[in-house]
PDB file of C-alpha atoms in Angstrom:
ATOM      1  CA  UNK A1197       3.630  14.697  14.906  1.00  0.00           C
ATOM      2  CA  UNK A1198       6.809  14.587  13.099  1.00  0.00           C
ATOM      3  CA  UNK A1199       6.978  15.845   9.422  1.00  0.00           C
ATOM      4  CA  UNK A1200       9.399  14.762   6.387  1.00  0.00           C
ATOM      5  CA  UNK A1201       9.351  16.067   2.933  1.00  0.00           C
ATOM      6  CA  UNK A1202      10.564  13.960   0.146  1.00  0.00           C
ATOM      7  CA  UNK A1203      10.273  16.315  -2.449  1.00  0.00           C
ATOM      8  CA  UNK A1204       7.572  18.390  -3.351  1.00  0.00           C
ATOM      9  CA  UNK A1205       5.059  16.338  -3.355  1.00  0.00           C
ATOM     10  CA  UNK A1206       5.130  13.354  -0.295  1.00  0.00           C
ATOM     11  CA  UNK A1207       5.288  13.783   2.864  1.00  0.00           C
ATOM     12  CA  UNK A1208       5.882  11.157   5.562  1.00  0.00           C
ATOM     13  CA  UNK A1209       4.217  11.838   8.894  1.00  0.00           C
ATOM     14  CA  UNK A1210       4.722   9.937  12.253  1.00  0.00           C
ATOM     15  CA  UNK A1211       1.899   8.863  14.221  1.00  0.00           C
ATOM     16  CA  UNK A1212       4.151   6.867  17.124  1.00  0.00           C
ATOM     17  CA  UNK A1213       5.059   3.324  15.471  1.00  0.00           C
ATOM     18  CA  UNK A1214       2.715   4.076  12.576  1.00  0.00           C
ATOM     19  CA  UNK A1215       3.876   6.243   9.767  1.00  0.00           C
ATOM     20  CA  UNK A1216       1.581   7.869   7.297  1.00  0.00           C
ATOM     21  CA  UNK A1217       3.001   8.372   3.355  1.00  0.00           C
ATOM     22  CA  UNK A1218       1.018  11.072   1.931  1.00  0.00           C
ATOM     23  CA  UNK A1219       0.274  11.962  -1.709  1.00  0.00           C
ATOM     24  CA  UNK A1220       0.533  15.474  -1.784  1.00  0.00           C
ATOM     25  CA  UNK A1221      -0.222  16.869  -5.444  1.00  0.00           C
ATOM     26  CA  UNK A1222      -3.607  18.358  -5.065  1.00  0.00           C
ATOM     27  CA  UNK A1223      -3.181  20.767  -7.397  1.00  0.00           C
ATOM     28  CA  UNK A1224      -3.469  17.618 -10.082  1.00  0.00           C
ATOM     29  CA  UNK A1225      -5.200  15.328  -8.028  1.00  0.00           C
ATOM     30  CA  UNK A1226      -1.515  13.895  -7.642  1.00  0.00           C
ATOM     31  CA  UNK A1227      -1.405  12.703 -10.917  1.00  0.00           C
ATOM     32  CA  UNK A1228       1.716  10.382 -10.522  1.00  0.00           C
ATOM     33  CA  UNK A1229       4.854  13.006 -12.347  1.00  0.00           C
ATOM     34  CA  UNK A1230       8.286  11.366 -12.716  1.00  0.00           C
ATOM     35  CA  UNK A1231       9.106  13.997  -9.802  1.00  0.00           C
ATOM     36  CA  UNK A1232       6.375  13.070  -8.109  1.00  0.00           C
ATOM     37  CA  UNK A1233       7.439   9.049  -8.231  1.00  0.00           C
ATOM     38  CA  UNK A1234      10.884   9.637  -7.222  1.00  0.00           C
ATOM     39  CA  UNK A1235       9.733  11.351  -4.477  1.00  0.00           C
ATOM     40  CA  UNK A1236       7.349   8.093  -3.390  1.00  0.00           C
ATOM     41  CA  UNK A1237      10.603   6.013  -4.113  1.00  0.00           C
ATOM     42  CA  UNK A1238      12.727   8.070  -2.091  1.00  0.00           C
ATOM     43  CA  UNK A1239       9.846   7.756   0.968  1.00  0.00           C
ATOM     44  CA  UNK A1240       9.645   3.758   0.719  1.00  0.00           C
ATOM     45  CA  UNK A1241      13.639   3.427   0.842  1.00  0.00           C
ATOM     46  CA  UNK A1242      13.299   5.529   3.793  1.00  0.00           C
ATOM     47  CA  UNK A1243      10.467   3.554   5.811  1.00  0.00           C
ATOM     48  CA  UNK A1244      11.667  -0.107   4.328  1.00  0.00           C
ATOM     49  CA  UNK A1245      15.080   1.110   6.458  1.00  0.00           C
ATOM     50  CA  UNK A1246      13.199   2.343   9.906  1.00  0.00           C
ATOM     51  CA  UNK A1247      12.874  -0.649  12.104  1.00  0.00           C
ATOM     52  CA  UNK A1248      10.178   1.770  14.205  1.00  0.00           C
ATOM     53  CA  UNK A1249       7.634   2.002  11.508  1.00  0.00           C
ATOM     54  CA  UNK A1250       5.514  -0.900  12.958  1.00  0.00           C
ATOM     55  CA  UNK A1251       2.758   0.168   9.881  1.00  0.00           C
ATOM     56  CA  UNK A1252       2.800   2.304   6.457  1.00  0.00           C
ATOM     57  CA  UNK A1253      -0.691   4.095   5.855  1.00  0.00           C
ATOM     58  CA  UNK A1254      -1.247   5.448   2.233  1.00  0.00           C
ATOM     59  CA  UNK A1255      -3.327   8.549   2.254  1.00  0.00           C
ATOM     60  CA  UNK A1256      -3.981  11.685   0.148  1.00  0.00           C
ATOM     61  CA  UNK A1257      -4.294  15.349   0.756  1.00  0.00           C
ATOM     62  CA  UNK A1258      -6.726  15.662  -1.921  1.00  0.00           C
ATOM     63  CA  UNK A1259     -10.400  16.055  -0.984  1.00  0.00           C
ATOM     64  CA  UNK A1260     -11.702  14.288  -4.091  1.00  0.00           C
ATOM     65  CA  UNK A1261      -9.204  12.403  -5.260  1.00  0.00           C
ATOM     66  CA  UNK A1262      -6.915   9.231  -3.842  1.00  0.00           C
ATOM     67  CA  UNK A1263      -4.828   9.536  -7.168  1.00  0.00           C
ATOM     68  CA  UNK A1264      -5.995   9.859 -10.457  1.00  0.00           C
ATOM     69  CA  UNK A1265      -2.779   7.776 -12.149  1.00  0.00           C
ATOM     70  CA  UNK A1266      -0.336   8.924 -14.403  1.00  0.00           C
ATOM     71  CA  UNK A1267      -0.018  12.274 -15.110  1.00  0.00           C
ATOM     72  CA  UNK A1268      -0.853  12.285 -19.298  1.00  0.00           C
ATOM     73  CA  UNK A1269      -0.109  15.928 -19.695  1.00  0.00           C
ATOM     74  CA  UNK A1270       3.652  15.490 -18.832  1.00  0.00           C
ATOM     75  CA  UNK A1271       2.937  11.907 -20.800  1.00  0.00           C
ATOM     76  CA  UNK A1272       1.999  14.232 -23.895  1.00  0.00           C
ATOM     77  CA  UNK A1273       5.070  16.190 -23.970  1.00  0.00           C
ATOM     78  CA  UNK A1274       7.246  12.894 -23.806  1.00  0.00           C
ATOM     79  CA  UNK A1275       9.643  11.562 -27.115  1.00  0.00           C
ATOM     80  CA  UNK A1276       9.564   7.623 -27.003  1.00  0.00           C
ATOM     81  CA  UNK A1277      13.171   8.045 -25.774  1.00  0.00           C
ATOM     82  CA  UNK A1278      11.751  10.153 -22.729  1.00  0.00           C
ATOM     83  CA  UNK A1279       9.220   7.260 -21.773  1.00  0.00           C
ATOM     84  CA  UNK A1280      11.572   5.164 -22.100  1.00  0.00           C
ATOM     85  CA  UNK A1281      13.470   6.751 -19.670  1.00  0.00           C
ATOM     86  CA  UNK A1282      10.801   7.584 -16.787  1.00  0.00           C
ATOM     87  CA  UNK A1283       9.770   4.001 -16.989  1.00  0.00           C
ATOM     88  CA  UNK A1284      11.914   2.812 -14.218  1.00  0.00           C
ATOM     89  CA  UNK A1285      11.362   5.701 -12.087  1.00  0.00           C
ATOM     90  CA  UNK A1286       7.924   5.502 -12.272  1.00  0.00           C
ATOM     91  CA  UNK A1287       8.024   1.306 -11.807  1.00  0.00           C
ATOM     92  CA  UNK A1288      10.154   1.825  -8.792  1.00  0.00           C
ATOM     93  CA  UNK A1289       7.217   3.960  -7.010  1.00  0.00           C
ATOM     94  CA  UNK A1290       5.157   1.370  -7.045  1.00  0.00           C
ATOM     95  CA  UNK A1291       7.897  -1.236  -6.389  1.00  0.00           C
ATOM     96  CA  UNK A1292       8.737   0.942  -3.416  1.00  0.00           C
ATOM     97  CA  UNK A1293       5.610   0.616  -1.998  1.00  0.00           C
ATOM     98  CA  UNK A1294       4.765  -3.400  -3.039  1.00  0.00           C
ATOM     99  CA  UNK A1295       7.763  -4.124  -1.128  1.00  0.00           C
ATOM    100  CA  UNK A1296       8.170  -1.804   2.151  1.00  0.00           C
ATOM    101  CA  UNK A1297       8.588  -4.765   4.997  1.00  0.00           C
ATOM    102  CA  UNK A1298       6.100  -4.023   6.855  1.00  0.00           C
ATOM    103  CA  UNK A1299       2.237  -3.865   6.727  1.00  0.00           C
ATOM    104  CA  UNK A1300       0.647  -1.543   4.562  1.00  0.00           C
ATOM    105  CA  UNK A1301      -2.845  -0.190   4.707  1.00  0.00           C
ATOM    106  CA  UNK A1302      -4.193   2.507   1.717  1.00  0.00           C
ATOM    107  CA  UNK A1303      -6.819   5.020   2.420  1.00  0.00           C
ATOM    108  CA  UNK A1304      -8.791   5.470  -0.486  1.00  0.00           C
ATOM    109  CA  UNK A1305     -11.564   8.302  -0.992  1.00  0.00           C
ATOM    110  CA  UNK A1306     -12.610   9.995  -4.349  1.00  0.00           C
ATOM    111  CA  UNK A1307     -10.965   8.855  -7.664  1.00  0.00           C
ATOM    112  CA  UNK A1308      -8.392   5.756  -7.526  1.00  0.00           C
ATOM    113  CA  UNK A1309      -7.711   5.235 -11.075  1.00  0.00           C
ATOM    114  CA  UNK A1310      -5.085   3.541 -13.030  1.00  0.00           C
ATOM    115  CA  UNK A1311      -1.760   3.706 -11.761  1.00  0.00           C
ATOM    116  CA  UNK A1312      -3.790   5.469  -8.398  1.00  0.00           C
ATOM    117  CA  UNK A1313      -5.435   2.503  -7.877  1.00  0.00           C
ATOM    118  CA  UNK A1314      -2.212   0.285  -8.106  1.00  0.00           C
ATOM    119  CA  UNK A1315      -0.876   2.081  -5.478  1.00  0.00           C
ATOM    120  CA  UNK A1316      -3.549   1.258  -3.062  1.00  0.00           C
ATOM    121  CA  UNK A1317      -3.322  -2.502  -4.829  1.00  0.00           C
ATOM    122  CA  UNK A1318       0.475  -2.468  -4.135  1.00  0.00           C
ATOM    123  CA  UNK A1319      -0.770  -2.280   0.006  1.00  0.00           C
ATOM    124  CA  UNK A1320      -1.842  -5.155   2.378  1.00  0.00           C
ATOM    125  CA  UNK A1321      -4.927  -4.047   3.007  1.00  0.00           C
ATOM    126  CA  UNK A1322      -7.558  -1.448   1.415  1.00  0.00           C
ATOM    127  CA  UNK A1323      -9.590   1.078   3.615  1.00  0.00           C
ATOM    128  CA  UNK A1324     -12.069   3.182   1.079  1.00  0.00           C
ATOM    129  CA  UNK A1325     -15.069   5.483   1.874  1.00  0.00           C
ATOM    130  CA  UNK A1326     -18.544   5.663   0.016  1.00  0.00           C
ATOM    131  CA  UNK A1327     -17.352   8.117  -2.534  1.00  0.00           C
ATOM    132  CA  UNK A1328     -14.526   5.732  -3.629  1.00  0.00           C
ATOM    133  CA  UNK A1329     -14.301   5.043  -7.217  1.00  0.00           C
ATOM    134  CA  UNK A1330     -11.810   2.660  -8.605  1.00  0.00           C
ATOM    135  CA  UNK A1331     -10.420   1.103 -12.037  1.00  0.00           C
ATOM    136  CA  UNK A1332      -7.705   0.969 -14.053  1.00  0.00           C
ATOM    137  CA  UNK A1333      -8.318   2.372 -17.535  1.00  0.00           C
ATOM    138  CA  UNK A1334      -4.949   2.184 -19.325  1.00  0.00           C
ATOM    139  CA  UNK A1335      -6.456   0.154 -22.331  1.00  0.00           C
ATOM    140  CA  UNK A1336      -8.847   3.230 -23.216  1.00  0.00           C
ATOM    141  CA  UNK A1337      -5.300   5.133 -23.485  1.00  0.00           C
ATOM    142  CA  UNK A1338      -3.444   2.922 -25.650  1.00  0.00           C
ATOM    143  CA  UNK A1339      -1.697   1.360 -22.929  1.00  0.00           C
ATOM    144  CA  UNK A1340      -1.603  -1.091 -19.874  1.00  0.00           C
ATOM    145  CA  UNK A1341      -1.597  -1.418 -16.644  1.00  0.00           C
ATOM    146  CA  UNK A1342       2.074  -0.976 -15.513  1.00  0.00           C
ATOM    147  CA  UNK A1343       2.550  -0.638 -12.224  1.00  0.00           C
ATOM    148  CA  UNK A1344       1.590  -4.044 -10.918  1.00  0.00           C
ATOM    149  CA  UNK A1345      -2.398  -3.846 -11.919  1.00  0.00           C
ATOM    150  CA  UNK A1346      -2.496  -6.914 -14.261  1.00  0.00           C
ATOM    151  CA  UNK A1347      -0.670  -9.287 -11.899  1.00  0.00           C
ATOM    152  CA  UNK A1348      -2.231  -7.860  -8.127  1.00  0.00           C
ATOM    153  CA  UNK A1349      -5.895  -7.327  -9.385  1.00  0.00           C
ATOM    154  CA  UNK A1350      -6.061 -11.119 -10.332  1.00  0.00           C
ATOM    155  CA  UNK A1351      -4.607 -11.650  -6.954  1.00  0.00           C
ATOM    156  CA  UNK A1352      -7.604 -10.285  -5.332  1.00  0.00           C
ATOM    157  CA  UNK A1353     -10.218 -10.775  -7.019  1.00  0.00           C
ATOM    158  CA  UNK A1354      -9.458 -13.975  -9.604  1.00  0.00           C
ATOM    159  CA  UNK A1355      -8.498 -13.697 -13.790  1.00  0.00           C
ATOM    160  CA  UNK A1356     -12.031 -13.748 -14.575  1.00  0.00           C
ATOM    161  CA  UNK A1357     -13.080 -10.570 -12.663  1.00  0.00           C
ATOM    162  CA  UNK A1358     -10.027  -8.735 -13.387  1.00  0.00           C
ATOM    163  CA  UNK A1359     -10.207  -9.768 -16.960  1.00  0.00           C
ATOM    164  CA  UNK A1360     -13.319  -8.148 -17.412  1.00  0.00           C
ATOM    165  CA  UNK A1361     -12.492  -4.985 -15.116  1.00  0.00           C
ATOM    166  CA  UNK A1362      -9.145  -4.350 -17.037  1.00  0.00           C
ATOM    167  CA  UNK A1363     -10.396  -5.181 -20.430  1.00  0.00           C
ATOM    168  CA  UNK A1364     -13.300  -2.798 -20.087  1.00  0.00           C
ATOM    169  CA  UNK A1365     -11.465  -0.299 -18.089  1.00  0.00           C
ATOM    170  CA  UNK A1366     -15.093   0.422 -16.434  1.00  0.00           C
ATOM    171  CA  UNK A1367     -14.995   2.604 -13.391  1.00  0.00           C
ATOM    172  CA  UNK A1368     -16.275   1.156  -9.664  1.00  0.00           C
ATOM    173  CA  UNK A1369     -17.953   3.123  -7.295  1.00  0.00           C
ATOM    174  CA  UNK A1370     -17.360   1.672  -3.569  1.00  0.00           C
ATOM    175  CA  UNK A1371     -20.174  -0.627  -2.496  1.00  0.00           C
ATOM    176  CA  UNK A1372     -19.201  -2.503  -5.861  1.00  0.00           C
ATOM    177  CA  UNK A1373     -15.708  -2.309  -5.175  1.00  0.00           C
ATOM    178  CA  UNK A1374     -15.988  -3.911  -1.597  1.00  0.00           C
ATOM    179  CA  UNK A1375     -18.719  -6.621  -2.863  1.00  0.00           C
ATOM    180  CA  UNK A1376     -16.025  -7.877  -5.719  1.00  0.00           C
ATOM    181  CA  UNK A1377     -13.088  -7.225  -3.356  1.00  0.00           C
ATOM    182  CA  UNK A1378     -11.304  -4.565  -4.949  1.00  0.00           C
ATOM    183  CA  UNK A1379     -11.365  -3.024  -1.106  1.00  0.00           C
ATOM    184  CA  UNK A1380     -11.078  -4.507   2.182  1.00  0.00           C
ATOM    185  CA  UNK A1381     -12.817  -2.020   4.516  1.00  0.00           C
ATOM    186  CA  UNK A1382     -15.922   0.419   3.464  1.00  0.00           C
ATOM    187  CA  UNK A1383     -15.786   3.375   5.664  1.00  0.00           C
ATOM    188  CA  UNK A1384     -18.605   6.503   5.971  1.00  0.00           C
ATOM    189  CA  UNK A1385     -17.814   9.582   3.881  1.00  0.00           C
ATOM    190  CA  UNK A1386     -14.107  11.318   5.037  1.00  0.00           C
ATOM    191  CA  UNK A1387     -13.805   8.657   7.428  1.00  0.00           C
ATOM    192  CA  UNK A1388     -10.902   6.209   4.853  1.00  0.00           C
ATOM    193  CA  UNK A1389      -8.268   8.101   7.131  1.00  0.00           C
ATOM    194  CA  UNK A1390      -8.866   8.044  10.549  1.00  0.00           C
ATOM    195  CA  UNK A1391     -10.332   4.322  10.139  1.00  0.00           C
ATOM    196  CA  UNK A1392      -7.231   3.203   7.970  1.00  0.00           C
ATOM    197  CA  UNK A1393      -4.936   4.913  11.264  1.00  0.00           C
ATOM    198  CA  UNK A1394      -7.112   3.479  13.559  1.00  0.00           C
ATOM    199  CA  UNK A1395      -6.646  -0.121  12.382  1.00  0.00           C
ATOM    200  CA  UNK A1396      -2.925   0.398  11.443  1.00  0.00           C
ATOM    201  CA  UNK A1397      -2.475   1.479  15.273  1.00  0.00           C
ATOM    202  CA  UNK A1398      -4.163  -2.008  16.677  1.00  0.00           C
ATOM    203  CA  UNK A1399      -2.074  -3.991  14.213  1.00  0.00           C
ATOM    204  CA  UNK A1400       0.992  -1.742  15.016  1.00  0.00           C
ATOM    205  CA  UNK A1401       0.527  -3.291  18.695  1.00  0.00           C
ATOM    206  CA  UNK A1402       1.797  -6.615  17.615  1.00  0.00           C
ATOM    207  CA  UNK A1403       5.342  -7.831  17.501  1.00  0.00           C
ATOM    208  CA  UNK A1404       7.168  -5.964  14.298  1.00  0.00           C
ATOM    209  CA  UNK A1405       9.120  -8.504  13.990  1.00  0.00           C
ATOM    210  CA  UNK A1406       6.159 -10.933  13.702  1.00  0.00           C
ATOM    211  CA  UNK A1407       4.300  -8.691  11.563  1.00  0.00           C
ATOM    212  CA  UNK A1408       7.620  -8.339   9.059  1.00  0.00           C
ATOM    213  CA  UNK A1409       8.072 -12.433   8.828  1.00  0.00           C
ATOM    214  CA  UNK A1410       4.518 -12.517   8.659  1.00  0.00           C
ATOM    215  CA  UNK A1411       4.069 -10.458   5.881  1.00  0.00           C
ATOM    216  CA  UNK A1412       6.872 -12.406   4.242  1.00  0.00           C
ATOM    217  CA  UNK A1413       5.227 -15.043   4.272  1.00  0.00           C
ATOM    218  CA  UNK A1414       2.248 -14.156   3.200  1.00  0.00           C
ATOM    219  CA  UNK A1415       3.969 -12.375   0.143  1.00  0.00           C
ATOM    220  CA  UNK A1416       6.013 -14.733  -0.481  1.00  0.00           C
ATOM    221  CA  UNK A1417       3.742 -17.631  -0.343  1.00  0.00           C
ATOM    222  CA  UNK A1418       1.276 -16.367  -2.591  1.00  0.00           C
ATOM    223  CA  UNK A1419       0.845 -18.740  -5.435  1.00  0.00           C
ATOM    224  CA  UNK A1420       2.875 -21.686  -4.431  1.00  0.00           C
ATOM    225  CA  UNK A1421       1.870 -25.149  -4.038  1.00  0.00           C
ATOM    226  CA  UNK A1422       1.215 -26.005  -0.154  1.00  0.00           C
ATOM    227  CA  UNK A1423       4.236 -27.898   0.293  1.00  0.00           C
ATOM    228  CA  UNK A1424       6.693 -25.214  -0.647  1.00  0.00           C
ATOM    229  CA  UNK A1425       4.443 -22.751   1.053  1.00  0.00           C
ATOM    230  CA  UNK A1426       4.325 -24.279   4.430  1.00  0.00           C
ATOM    231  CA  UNK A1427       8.576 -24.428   3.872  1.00  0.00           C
ATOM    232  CA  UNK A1428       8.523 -21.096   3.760  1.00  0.00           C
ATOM    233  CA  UNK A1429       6.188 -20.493   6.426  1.00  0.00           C
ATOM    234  CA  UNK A1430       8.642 -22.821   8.327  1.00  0.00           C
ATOM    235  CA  UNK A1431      11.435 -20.178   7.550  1.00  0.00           C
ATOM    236  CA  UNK A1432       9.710 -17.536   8.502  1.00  0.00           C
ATOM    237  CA  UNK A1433       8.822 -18.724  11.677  1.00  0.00           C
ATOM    238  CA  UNK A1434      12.401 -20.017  12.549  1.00  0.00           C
ATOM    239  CA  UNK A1435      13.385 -16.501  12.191  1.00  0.00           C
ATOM    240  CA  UNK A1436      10.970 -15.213  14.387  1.00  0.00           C
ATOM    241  CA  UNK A1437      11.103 -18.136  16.926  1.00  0.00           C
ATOM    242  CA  UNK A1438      14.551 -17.458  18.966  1.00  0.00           C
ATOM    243  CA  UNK A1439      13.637 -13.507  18.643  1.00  0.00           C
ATOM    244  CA  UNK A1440      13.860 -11.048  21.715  1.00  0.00           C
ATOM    245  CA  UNK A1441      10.411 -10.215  20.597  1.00  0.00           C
ATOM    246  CA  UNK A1442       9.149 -13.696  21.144  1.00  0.00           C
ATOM    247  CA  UNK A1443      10.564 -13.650  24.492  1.00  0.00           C
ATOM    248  CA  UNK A1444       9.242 -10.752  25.545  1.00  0.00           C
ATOM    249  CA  UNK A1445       5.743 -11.758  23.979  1.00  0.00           C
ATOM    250  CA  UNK A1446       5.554 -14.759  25.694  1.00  0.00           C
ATOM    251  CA  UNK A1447       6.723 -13.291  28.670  1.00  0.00           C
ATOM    252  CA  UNK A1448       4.009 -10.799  28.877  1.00  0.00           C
ATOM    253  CA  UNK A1449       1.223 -13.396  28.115  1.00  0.00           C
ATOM    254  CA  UNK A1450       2.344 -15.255  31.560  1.00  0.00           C
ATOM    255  CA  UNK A1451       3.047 -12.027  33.552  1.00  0.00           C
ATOM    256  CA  UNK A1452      -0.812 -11.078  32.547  1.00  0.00           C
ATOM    257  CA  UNK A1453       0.663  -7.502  31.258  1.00  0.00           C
ATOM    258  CA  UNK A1454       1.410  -5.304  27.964  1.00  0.00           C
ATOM    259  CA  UNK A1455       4.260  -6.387  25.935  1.00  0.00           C
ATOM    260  CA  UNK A1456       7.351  -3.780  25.416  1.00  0.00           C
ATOM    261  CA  UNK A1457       8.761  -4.852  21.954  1.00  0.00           C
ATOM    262  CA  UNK A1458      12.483  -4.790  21.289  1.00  0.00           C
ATOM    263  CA  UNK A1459      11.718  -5.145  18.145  1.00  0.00           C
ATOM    264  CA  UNK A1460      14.623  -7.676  17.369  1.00  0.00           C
TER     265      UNK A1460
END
């Protein structure tokens, strides 16, 4: 398994077409550092540009933690001119991963709180075990959710639930989390891993270039009336429609074998 360090504290790790983006901060339960972001930047810019990462899987080395947010004790130290500063490093981690092309899936155990949990909200799809527990807190700190929180939460789960789960800043432990929708998947204990892998390699044996314009669309569409949606879902499949991919899928389907993607 192939091994990249962005800094000191993620690490990208190759299983075949799916790579894995690790959080890698135990020592502070990888409280979210402006080092820390750049170096979760630096690994999206790297992934969005590899046409062989089929799927992205969020995970964390920590055994109790996903990621507890923002780290407040290098917050603390901070003039308002120093904030002001880290703000768009620290907005262009989660940016980084909200926008890598191709399907994400997080794999959340432990604590997911505040800006942790808006990394797992900034992925497709949400894989958490039974000691998950999630929130976002900021109000209780004087602040907000800034790293996507108050516009995907209300994506998931509708403004009335993540009115009331923002406004209090109430922590969820995982069965309630996958009842209201705040998780996709509800895994056994140490299992978020393997299980978020395990269903990032079955969707990582579909068409990349499908998944990408699929994903597009699906981003993309979110929130539009149906009219404007289905136009883009038109675009997106004329760009897939005349790929080598699509040829080869269909291809495959008559010849009754295993497509090889070209991935173009």
């Amino acid at each position: 398994m192939d091994t990249q360090r962005f800094g000191d504290f993620v690490g990208v790790h190759r299983h075949g077409h799916v790579a894995e983006l690790r959080l890698d901060r135990p020592k502070a339960m990888n409280a979210v550092s402006t080092a820390m972001a750049d170096g979760i930047s630096a690994a999206c810019a790297a992934l969005a540009a590899d046409r062989d990462v089929r799927v992205t899987v969020l995970t964390s080395t920590h055994e109790r933690a996903f990621c507890v947010g923002a780290d407040l004790k290098e917050r603390n130290s901070f003039s308002d001119a120093d904030l002001m500063r880290q703000r768009p490093r620290t907005r262009a981690a989660y940016t980084g991963v909200l926008e890598l092309p191709m399907p994400t899936v997080a794999a959340v155990h432990g604590f997911a709180l505040g800006g942790g949990f808006e990394l797992a909200l900034s992925c497709d799809l949400i894989v958490a075990d039974r000691t998950a527990v999630v929130g976002l807190p900021e109000v209780s700190v004087g602040v907000i959710p800034g790293g996507g929180g108050t516009q995907l939460l209300p994506r998931r789960v509708g403004a009335a639930h993540a009115a009331e789960l923002i406004f209090t800043g109430r922590r969820v432990e995982a069965a309630e989390a996958r009842e209201l929708g705040l998780v996709d998947v509800l895994v056994d204990e140490a299992r978020d891993t393997p299980e978020a892998l395990e269903l990032a390699g079955r969707i990582a044996r579909n068409s990349p270039v499908g998944l990408r314009a699929a994903k597009r669309a699906l981003r993309l569409g979110h929130g539009l009336d149906l009219r404007t949606g289905l136009d883009l879902e038109d675009g997106a499949w004329r760009s897939v429609a005349f790929s080598a991919d699509r040829a080869e899928g269909v291809a495959a389907f008559v010849e009754k074998r295993s497509p090889e993607w070209p991935g173009e």
